[in-house]
GROMACS .gro file of C-alpha atoms in nm:
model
   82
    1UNK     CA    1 -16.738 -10.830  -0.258
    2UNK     CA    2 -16.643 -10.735   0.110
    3UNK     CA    3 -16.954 -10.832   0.232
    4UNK     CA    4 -16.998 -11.111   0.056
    5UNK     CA    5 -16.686 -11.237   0.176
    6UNK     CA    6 -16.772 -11.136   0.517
    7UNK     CA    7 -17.083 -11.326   0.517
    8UNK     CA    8 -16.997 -11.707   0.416
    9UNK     CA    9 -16.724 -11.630   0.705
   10UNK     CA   10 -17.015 -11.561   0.954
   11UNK     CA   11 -17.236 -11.857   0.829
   12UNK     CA   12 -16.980 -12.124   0.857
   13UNK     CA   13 -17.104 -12.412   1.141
   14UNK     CA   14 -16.941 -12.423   1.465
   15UNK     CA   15 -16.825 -12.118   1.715
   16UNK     CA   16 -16.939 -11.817   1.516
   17UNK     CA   17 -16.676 -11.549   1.403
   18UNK     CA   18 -16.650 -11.224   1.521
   19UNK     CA   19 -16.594 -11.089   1.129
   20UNK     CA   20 -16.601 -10.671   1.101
   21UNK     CA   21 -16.507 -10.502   0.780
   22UNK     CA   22 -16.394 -10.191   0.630
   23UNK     CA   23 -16.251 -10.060   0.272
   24UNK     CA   24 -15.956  -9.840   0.336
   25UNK     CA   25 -15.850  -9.615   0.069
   26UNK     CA   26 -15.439  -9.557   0.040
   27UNK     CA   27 -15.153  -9.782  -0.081
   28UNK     CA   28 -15.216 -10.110   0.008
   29UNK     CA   29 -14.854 -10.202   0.143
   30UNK     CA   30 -14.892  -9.895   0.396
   31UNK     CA   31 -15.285  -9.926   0.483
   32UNK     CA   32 -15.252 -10.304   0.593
   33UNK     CA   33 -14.915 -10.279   0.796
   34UNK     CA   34 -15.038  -9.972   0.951
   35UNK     CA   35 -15.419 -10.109   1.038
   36UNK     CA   36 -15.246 -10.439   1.194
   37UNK     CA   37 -15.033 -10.252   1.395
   38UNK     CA   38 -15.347 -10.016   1.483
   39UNK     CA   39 -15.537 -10.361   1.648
   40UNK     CA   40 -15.251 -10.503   1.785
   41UNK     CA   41 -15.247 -10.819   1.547
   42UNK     CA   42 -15.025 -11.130   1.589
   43UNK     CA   43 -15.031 -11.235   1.190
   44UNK     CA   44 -15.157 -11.097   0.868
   45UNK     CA   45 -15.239 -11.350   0.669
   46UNK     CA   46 -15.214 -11.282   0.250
   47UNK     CA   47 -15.233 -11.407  -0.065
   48UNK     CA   48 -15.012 -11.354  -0.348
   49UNK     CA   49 -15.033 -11.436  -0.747
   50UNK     CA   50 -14.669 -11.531  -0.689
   51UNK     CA   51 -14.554 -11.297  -0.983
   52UNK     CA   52 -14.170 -11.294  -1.100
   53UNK     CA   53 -13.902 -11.132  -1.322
   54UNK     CA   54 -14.033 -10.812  -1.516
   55UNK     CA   55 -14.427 -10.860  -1.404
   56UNK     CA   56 -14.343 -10.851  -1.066
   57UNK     CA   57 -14.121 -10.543  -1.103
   58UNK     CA   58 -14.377 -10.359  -1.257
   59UNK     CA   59 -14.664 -10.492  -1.063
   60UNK     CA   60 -14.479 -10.436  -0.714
   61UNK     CA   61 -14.513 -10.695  -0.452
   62UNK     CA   62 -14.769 -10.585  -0.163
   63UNK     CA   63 -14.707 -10.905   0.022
   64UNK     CA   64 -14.372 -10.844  -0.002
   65UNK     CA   65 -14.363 -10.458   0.124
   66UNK     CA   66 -14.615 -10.578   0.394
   67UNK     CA   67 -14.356 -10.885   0.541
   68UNK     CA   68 -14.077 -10.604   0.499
   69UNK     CA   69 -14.273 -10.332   0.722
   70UNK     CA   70 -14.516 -10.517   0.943
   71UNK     CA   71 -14.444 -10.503   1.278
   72UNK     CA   72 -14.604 -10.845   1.335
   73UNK     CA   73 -14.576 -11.212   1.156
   74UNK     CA   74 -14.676 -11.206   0.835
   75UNK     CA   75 -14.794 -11.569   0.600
   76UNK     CA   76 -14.834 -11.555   0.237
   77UNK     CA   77 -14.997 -11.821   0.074
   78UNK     CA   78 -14.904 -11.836  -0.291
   79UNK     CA   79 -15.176 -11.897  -0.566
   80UNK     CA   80 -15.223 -12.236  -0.685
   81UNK     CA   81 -15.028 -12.267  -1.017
   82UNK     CA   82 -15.158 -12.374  -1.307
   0.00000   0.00000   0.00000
């Protein structure tokens, strides 16, 4: 799925992106504060299913824990609903 991903990025027309990826294994709230912070990033950029009440509580909210902890900005783009 990564590379997938990774690969209509590269294709797209115009200046090519520099795309590199790698699965991390850990919680995601931690890994993806911690790698951003580890590159020196300016904005993490996530999506969220935009969960509430009780399915959010037991679900968790990465995107949340991530804006809490990141040491850099931080957008979340909500899903579409339906």
């Amino acid at each position: 799925v990564v590379e997938t991903a990774a690969k209509k990025l590269r294709s797209r027309p115009g200046d090519p992106l520099v795309v590199e990826t790698s699965v991390l294994e850990g919680h995601p709230k931690h890994v993806i504060a911690e790698e951003a912070e580890k590159w020196g990033a300016d904005l993490i950029i996530m999506g969220s299913h935009g969960y509430r009440g009780l399915k959010r509580l037991w679900l968790g909210s990465v995107s949340h824990a991530v804006a809490a902890h990141a040491h850099c900005s931080v957008e979340i783009v909500r899903a579409h609903e339906e």
